[in-house]
Coordinates of C-alpha atoms in Angstrom, one line a residue:
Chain A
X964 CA 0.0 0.0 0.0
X965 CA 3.0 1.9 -0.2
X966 CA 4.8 3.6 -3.4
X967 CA 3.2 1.6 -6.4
X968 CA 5.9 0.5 -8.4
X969 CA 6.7 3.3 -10.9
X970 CA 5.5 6.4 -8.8
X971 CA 8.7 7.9 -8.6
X972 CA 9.3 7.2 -12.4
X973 CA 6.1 9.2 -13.2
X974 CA 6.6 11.6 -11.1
X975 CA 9.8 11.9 -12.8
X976 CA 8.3 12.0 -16.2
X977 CA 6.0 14.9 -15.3
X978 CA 9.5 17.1 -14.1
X979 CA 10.8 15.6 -17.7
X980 CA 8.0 17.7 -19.4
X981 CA 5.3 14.5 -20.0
X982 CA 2.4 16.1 -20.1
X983 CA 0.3 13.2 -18.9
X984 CA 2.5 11.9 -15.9
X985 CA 1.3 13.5 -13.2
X986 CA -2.6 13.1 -13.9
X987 CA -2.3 9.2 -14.2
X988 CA 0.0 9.6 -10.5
X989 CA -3.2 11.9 -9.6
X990 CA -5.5 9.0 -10.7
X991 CA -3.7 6.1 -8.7
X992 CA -3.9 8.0 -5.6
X993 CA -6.7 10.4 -5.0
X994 CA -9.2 8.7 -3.5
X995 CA -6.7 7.7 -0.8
X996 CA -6.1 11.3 -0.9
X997 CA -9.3 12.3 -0.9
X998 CA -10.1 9.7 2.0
X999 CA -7.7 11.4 3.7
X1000 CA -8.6 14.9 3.3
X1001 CA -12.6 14.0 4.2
X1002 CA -11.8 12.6 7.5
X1003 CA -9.2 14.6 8.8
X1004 CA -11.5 17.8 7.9
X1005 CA -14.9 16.5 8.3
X1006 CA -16.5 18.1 5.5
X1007 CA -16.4 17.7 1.7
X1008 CA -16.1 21.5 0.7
X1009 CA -13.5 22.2 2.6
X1010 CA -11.6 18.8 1.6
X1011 CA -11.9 19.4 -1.8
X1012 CA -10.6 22.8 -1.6
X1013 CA -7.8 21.0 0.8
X1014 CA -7.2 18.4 -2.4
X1015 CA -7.2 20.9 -5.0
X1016 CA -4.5 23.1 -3.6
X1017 CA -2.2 20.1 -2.4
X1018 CA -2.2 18.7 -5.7
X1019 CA -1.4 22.0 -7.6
X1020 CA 0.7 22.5 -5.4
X1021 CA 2.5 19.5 -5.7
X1022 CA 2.2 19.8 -9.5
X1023 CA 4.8 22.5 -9.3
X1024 CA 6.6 22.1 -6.8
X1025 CA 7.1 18.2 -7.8
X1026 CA 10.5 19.3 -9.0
X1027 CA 11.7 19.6 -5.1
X1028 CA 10.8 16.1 -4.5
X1029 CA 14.1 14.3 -3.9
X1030 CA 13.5 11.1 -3.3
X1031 CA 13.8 11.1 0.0
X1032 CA 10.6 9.2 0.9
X1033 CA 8.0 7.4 -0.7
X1034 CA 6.4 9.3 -3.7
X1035 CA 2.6 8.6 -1.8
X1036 CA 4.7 9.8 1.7
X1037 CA 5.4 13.2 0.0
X1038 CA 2.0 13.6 -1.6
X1039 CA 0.3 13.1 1.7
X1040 CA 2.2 15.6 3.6
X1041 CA 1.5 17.6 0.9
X1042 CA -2.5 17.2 1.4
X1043 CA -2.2 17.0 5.2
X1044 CA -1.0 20.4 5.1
X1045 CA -3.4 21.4 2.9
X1046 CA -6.0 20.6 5.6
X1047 CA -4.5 22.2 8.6
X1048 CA -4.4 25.5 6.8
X1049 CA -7.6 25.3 5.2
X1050 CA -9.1 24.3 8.8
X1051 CA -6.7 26.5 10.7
X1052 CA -8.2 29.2 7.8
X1053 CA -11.4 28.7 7.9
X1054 CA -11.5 27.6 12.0
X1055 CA -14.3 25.6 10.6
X1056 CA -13.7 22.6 12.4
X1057 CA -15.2 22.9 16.4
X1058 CA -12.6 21.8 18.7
X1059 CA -14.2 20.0 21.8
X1060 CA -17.9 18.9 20.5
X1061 CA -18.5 15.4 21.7
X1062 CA -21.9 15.2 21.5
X1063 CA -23.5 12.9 23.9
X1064 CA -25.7 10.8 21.7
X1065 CA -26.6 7.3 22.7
X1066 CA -24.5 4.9 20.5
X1067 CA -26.6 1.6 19.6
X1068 CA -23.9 -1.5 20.0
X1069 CA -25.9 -4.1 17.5
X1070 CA -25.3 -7.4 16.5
X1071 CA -22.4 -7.6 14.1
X1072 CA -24.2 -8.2 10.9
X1073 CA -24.1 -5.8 8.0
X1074 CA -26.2 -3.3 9.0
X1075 CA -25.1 -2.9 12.2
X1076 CA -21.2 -2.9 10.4
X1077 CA -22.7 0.1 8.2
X1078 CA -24.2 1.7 11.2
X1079 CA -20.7 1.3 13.1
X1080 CA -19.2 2.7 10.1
X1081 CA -21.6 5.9 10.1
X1082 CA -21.0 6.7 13.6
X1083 CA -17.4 6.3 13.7
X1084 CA -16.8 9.3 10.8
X1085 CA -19.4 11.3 12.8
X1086 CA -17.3 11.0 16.2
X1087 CA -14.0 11.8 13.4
X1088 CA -16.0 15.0 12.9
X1089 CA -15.8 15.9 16.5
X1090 CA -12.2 15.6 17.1
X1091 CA -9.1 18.7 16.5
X1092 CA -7.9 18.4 13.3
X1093 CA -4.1 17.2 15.1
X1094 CA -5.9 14.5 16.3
X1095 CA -7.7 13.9 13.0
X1096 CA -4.6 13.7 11.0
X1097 CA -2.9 11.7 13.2
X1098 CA -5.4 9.0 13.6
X1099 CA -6.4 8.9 10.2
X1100 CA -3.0 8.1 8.8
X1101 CA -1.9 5.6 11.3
X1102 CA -5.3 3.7 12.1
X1103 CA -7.6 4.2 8.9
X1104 CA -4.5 4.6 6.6
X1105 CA -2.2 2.2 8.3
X1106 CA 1.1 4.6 7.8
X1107 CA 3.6 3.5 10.4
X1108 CA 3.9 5.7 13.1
X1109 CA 7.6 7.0 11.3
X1110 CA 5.8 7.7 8.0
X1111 CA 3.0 9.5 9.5
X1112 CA 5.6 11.5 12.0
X1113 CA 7.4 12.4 8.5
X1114 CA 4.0 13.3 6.7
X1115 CA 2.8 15.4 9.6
X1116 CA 6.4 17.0 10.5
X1117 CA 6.2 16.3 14.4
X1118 CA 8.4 13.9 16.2
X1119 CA 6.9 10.2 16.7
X1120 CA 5.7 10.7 20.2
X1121 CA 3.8 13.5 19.2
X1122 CA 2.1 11.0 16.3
X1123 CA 1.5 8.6 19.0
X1124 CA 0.3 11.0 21.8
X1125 CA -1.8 12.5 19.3
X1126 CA -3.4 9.2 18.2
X1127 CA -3.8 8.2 22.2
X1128 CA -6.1 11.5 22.7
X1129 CA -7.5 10.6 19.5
X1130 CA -8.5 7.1 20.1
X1131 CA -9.6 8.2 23.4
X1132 CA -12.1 10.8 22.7
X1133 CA -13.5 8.2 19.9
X1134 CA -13.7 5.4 22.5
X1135 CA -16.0 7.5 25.0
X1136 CA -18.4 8.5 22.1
X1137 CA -18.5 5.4 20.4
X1138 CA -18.5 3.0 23.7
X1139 CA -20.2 5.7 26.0
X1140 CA -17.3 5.5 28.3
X1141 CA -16.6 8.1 31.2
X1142 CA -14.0 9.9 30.2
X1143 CA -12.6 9.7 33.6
X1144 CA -13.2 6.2 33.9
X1145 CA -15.7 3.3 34.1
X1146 CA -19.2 3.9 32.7
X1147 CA -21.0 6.7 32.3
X1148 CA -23.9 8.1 34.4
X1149 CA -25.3 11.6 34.8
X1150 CA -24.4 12.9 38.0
X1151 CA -20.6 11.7 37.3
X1152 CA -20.5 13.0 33.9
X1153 CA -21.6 16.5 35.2
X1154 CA -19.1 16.5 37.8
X1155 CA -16.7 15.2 35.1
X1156 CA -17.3 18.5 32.7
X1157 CA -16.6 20.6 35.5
X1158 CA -13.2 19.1 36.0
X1159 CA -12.3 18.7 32.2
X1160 CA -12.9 22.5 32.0
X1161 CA -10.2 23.2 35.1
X1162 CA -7.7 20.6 33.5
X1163 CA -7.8 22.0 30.2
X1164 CA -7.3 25.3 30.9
X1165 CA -3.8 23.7 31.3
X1166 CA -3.4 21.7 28.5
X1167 CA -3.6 22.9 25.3
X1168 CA -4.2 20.4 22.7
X1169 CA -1.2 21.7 20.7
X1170 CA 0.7 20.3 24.0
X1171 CA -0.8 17.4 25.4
X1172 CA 0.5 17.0 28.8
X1173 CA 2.0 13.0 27.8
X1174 CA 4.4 14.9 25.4
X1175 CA 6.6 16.4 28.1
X1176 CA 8.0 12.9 28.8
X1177 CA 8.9 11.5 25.7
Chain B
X864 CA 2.5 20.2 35.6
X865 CA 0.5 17.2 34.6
X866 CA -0.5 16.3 38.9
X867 CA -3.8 17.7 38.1
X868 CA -4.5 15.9 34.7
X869 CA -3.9 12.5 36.9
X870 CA -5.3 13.8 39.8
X871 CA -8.7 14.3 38.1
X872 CA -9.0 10.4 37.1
X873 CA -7.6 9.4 40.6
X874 CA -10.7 11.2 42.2
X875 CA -12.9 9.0 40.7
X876 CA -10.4 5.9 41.8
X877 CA -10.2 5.2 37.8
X878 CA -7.8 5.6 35.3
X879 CA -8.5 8.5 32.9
X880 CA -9.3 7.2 29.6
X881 CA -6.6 9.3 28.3
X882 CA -4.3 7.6 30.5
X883 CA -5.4 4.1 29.2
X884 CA -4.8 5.4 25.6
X885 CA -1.3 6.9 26.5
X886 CA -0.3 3.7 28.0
X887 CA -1.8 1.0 25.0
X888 CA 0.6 4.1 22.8
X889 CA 3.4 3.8 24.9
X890 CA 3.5 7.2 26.0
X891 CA 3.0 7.2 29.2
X892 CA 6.5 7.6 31.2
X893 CA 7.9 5.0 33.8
X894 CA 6.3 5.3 36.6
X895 CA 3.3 6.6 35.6
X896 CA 2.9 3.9 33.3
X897 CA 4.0 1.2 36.1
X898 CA 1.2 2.9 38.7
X899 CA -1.2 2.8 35.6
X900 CA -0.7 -1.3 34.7
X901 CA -1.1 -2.0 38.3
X902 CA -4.4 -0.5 38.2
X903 CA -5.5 -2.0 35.3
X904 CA -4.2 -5.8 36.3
X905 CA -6.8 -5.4 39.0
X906 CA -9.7 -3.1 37.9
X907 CA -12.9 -4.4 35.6
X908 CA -14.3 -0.7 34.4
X909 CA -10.6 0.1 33.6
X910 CA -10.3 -2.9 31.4
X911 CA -13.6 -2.4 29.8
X912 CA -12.0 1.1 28.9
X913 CA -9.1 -0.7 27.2
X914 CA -11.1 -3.1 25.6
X915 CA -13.7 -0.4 24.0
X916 CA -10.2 1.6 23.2
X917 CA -9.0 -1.7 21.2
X918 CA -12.5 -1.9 19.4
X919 CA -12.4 1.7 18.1
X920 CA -9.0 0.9 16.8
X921 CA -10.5 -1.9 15.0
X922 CA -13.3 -0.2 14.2
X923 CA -11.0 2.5 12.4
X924 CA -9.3 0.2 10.7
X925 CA -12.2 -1.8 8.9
X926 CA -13.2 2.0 7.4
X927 CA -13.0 1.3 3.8
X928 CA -11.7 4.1 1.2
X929 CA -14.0 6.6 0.0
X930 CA -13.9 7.2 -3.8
X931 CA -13.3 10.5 -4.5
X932 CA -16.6 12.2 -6.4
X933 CA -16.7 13.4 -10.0
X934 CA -17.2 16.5 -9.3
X935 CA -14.1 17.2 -7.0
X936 CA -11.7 15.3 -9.7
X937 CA -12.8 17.5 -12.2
X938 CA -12.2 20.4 -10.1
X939 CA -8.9 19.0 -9.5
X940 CA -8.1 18.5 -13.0
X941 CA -9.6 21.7 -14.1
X942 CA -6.9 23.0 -11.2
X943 CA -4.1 20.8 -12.6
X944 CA -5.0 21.7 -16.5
X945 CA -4.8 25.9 -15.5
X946 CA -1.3 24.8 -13.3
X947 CA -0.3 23.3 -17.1
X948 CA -1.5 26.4 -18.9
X949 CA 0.6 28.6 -16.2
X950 CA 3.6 26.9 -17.0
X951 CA 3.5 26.7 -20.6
X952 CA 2.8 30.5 -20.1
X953 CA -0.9 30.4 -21.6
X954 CA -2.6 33.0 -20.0
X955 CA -6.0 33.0 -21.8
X956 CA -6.7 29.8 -22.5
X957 CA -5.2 27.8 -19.7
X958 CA -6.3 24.4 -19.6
X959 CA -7.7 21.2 -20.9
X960 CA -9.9 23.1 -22.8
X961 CA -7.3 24.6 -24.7
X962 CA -6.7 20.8 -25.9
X963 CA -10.0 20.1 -26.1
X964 CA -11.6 23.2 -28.3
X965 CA -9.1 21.9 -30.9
X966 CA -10.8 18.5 -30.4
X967 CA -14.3 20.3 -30.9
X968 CA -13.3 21.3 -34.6
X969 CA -15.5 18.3 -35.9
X970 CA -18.6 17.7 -34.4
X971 CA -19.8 14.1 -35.0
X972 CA -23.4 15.9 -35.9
X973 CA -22.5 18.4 -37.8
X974 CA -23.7 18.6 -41.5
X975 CA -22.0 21.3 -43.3
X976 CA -24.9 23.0 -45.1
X977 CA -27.5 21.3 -43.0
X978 CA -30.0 23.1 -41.8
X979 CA -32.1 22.2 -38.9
X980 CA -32.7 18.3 -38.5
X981 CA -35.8 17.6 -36.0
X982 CA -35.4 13.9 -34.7
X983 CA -36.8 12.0 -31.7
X984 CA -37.5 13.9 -29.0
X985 CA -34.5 16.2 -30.1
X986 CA -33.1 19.1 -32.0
X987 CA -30.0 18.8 -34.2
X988 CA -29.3 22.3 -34.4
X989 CA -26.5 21.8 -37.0
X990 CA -25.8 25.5 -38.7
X991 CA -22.9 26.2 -40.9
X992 CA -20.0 23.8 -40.0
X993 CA -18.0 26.4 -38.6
X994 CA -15.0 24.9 -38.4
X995 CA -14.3 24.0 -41.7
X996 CA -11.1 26.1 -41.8
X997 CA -10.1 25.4 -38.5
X998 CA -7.4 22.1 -38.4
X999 CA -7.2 20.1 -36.2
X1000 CA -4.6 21.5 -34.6
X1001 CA -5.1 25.2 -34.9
X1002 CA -5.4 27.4 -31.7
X1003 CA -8.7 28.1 -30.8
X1004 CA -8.1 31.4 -29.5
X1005 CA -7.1 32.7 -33.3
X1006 CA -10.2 31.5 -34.5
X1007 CA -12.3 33.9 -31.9
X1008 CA -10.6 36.7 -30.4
X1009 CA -13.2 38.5 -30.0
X1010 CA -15.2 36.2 -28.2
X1011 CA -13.7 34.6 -25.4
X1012 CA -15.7 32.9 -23.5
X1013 CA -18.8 32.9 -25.3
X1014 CA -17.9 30.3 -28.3
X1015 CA -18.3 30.4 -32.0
X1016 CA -21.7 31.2 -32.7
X1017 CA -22.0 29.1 -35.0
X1018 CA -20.7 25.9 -33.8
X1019 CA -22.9 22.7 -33.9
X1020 CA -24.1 20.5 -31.3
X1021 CA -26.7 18.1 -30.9
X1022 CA -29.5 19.3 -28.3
X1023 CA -31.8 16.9 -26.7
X1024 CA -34.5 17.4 -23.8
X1025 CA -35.5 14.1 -22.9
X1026 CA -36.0 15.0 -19.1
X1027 CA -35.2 11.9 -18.3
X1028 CA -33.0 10.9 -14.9
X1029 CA -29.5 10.3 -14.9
X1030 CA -27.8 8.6 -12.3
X1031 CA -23.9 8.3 -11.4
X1032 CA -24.5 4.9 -12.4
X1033 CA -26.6 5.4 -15.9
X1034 CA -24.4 7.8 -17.2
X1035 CA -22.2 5.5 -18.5
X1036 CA -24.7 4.0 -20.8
X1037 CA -27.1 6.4 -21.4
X1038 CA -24.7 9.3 -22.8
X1039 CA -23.3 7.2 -26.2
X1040 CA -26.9 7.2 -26.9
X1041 CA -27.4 10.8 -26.9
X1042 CA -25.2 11.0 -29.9
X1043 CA -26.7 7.9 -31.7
X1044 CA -29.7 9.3 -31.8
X1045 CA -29.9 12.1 -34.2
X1046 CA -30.7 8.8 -36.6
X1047 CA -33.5 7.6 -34.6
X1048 CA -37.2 8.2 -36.1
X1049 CA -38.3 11.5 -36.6
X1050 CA -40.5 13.5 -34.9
X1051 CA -41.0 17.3 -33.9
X1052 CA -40.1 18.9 -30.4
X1053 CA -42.9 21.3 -29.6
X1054 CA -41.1 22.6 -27.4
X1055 CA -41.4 27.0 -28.7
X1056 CA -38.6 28.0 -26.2
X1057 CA -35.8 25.8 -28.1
X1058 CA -37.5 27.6 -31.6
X1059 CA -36.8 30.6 -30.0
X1060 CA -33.6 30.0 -28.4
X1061 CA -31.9 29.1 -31.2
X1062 CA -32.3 32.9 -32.7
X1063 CA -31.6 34.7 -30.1
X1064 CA -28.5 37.2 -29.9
X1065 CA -26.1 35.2 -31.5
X1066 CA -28.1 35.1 -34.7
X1067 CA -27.2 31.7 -35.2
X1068 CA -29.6 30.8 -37.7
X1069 CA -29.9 33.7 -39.3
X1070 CA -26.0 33.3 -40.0
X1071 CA -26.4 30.0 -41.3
X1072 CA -28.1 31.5 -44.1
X1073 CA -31.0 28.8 -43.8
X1074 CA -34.4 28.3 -42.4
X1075 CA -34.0 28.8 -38.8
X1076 CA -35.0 26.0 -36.7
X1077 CA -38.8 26.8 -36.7
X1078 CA -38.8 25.1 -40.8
X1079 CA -38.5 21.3 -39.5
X1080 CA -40.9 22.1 -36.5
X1081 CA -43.5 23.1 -39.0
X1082 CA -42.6 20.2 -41.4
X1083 CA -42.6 17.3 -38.6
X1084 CA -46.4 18.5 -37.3
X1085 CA -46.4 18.9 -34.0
X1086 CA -46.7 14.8 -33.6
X1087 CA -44.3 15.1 -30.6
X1088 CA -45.7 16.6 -27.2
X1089 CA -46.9 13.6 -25.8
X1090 CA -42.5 12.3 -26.0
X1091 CA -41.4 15.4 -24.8
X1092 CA -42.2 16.1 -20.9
X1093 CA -42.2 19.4 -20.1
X1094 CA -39.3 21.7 -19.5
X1095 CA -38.3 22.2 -15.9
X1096 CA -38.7 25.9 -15.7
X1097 CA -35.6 26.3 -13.9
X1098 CA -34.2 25.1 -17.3
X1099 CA -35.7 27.7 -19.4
X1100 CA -33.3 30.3 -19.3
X1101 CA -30.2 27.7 -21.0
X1102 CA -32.9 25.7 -23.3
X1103 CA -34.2 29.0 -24.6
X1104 CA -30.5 31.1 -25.4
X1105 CA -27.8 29.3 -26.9
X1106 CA -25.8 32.3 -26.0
X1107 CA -26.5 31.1 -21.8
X1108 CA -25.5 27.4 -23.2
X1109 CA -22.9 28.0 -24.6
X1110 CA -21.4 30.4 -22.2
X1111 CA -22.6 27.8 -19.9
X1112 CA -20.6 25.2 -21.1
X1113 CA -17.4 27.7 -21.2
X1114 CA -17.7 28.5 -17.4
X1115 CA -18.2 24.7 -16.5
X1116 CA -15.1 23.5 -18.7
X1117 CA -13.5 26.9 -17.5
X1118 CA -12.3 27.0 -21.3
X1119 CA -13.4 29.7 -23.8
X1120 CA -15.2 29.0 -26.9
X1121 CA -16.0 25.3 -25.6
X1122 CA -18.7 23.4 -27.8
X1123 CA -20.2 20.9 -26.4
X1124 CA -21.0 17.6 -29.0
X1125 CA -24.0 17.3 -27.0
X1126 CA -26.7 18.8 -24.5
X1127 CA -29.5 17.2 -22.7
X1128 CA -31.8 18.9 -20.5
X1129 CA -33.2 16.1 -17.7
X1130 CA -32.5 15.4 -14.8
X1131 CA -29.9 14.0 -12.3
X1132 CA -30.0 11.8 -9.1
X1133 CA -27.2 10.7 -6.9
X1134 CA -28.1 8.1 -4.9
X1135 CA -25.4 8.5 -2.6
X1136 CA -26.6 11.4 -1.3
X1137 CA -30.3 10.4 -1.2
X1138 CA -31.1 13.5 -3.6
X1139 CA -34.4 13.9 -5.5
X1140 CA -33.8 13.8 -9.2
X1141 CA -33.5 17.6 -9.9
X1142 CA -33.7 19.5 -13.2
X1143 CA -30.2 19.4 -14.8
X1144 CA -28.0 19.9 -18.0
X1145 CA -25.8 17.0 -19.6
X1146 CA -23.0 18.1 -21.4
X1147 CA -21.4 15.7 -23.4
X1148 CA -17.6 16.7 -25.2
X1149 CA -15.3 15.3 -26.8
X1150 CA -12.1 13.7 -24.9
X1151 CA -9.3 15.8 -26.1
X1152 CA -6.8 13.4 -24.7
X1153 CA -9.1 9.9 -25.5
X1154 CA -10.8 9.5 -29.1
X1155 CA -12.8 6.6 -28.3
X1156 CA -14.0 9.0 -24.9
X1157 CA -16.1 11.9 -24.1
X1158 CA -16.2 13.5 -21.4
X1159 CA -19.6 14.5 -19.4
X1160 CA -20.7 17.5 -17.1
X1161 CA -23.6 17.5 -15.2
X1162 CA -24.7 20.8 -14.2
X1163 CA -27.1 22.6 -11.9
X1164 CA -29.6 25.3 -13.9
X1165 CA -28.0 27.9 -12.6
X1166 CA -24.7 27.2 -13.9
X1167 CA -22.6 29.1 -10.9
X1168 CA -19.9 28.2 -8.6
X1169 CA -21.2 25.1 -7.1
X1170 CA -23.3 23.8 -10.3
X1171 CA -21.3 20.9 -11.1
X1172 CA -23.0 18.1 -9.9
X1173 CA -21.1 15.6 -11.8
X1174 CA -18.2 15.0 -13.9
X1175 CA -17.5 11.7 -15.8
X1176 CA -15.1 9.9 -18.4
X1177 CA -17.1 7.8 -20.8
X1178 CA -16.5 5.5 -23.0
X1179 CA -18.3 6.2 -27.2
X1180 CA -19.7 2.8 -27.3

């Protein structure tokens, strides 16, 4: 699921002048791409204005591309960037909203799989877009956490922190959980909010507090 | 400066969920993560925690890839086409319809000399083949200067308002057609707005130099309103000015002078978004990189900024 064999030739062939190289690169990857960009921004407007820049921009700039890492490594940094400033442009994304809707836990046939499926890229929705990236690439993409810490710039205890708070928040909407352990009730879960709203007044999800001890 | 992020889960006598998901990442330091395993190894609510963490990354995984929709790989190769243009130093005609105009020099349609052929449940308007002295290879934009964006008036394309609904899925076999069938039987559209629309500013017909399209009408008899359902009215304003078509079909192919092969007015559902079939335009054009191809826009009536409700690669047969 790595670099198809011949990426780097085509993308070499577009820098040679083909004028064809880079849409049939386009073609083997975008829906990956576009995967990509839908979860980690939650909405298909702002993901197809994320696409759309990243590969323009990587149409010109494919000329700086050294080889370093995997052709598909490069065009996903490329398109995850693309997201953080279009959601860091348009703060469009909210970044605490886990709503507290009853999750149904079905038997596993194929509607329940669907249904599953449905509410795991609503709770995606809910989460910062750090979180988003990181957990997309590693979980749903199945980068390693070195390939994702390359694509996303950060060191790999950032990925992984990031995908912790990530999984987290996804596990206490999808499994009801208290976030501060055990399961939920009302009068806990009230008491809960109030101390969430002290702690993170001292954590800011840029700087989550398990990334002082890498 | 993290004794009160622990502190809150240690009120409760559980491990944060947080801290769970720190720990099954391996980022939770030494101790902490010693203190952490110990409370785990003998706590059921903690281990459920883990356990529903494990299922979400499952769940995450099993997501399947999303396909990404016509319209947004369009846009992206519109995008890409006008990033070509930039760097080839094109300014005014930037992109893959600079190729493709050159491709539009022969409409399959097109009867040099014709006049107006009323078929089926559609219009050939087929005027003066306007591209006679325009090769195959000849720069569009030397053809037209004047009129950038608003086409040759005088180019030829097949017009059809079947109103029928297309579908992602139907498109594929249902657009080839729309080009076979200028040879199906004859019969008039009674539809006065297409009459009209045909005459309007450009002066299409009266350039041709032949009856204008209200000759065949007359001759076929009015044998045809019970084919032809009705016009959505929020299609009138392209059906009844080839000027708004055309100029139409330049803004949605974001190429000057673009000529379509063929134009359908009906309708268009996409099941995967549970919409209503809603009144909409097929345009079908040539391929300018594919012979055996066309290539197919499906637009909104109002033909704006977030009109293009489709965008597909077909194949001719």
């Amino acid at each position: 699921m790595r670099d198809g064999a011949g990426d780097a030739e085509l993308l070499a062939r577009h820098v040679g002048g083909d004028p064809d190289a880079f849409g049939e690169l386009v073609e083997r990857h975008r829906d990956r791409l576009w995967a990509v960009a839908l979860r980690t921004l939650g909405n298909p407007e702002d993901a197809a204005d994320a696409v759309q820049d990243a590969l323009i921009s990587a149409y010109r700039g494919a000329a700086g591309f050294r080889g370093k890492s995997a052709v598909t490594t490069w065009l996903h940094r490329i398109v995850v960037n693309a997201c953080l400033d279009q959601a860091r442009r348009r703060a469009a994304r909210p970044t605490v909203a886990l709503a507290d809707e009853p999750t149904s836990h079905g038997a596993h046939d194929a509607i329940a799989d669907r249904d599953t499926q449905l509410t795991v890229e609503a709770a995606l929705r809910a989460l910062p877009v750090e979180q988003a990236a990181a957990v997309v690439l590693v979980d749903i993409e199945g980068f390693s956490v070195e390939e994702a810490s390359r694509i996303l710039d950060v060191p790999g205890g950032t990925v992984k922190s990031r995908c912790a708070r990530a999984r987290a928040r996804l596990a206490v909407q999808l499994h009801d959980l208290d976030p501060r352990g055990g399961v939920k009730d009302r009068a806990t879960a009230e008491r809960n909010e109030a101390a969430d709203r002290r702690v993170e007044t001292k954590t800011t999800p840029d700087n989550p507090t398990t990334e002082e001890h890498q | 400066v993290t004794d009160e992020h622990v502190s809150v889960g240690e009120l409760s006598g559980h491990l944060d969920v947080d801290q769970i998901a720190d720990l099954d990442a391996g980022v939770l330091g030494g101790r902490r993560a010693r203190r952490a395993r110990r409370h785990l190894a003998g706590c059921e609510e903690c281990a459920g925690s883990l356990a529903a963490l494990e299922a979400t990354t499952a769940s995450l995984r099993d997501l399947g890839t999303v396909a990404m929709p016509g319209d947004v790989a369009a846009r992206v190769q519109q995008g890409l086409a006008a990033a070509a243009g930039e760097t080839a130093g094109e300014t005014v005609m930037p992109d893959p319809a600079a190729i493709r105009s050159r491709r539009f020099a022969a409409p399959r349609f097109a009867y040099a000399g014709a006049a107006v052929v009323v078929v089926a449940g559609l219009v050939v308007v087929s005027l003066t083949l306007a591209r006679h002295h325009h090769s195959g290879t000849s720069n569009n934009a030397a053809l037209q200067p004047a009129l950038v964006g608003t086409a040759s008036p005088s180019a030829a394309y097949v017009e059809q308002q079947t109103g029928r609904t297309y579908t992602p899925a139907s498109l594929q076999q249902l657009v080839p057609g729309l080009l076979a069938m200028p040879r199906g039987p004859l019969y008039a559209k009674a539809a006065p707005s297409a009459t009209a629309g045909h005459n309007d500013a450009s002066g299409a017909g009266a350039q041709s130099g032949l009856p204008a399209a209200t000759a065949p009408r007359a001759a076929a008899g009015g044998t045809s309103e019970t084919f032809v359902p009705p016009l959505a009215p929020s299609l009138q304003r392209l059906a009844n000015s080839r000027s708004a078509l055309l100029a139409c079909a330049a803004y949605i192919t974001d190429t000057p002078n673009a000529v379509p092969l063929a134009v359908d007015f009906g309708r268009w559902r996409n099941p995967a978004t549970h919409t209503r079939p809603k009144p909409s335009v097929i345009f079908v054009f040539s391929d300018p990189t594919n012979s055996s191809a066309l290539t197919v826009y499906v637009v909104a009536p109002a033909c704006g900024g977030s009109s293009l409700l489709d965008y597909q690669v077909v194949s001719r047969r």
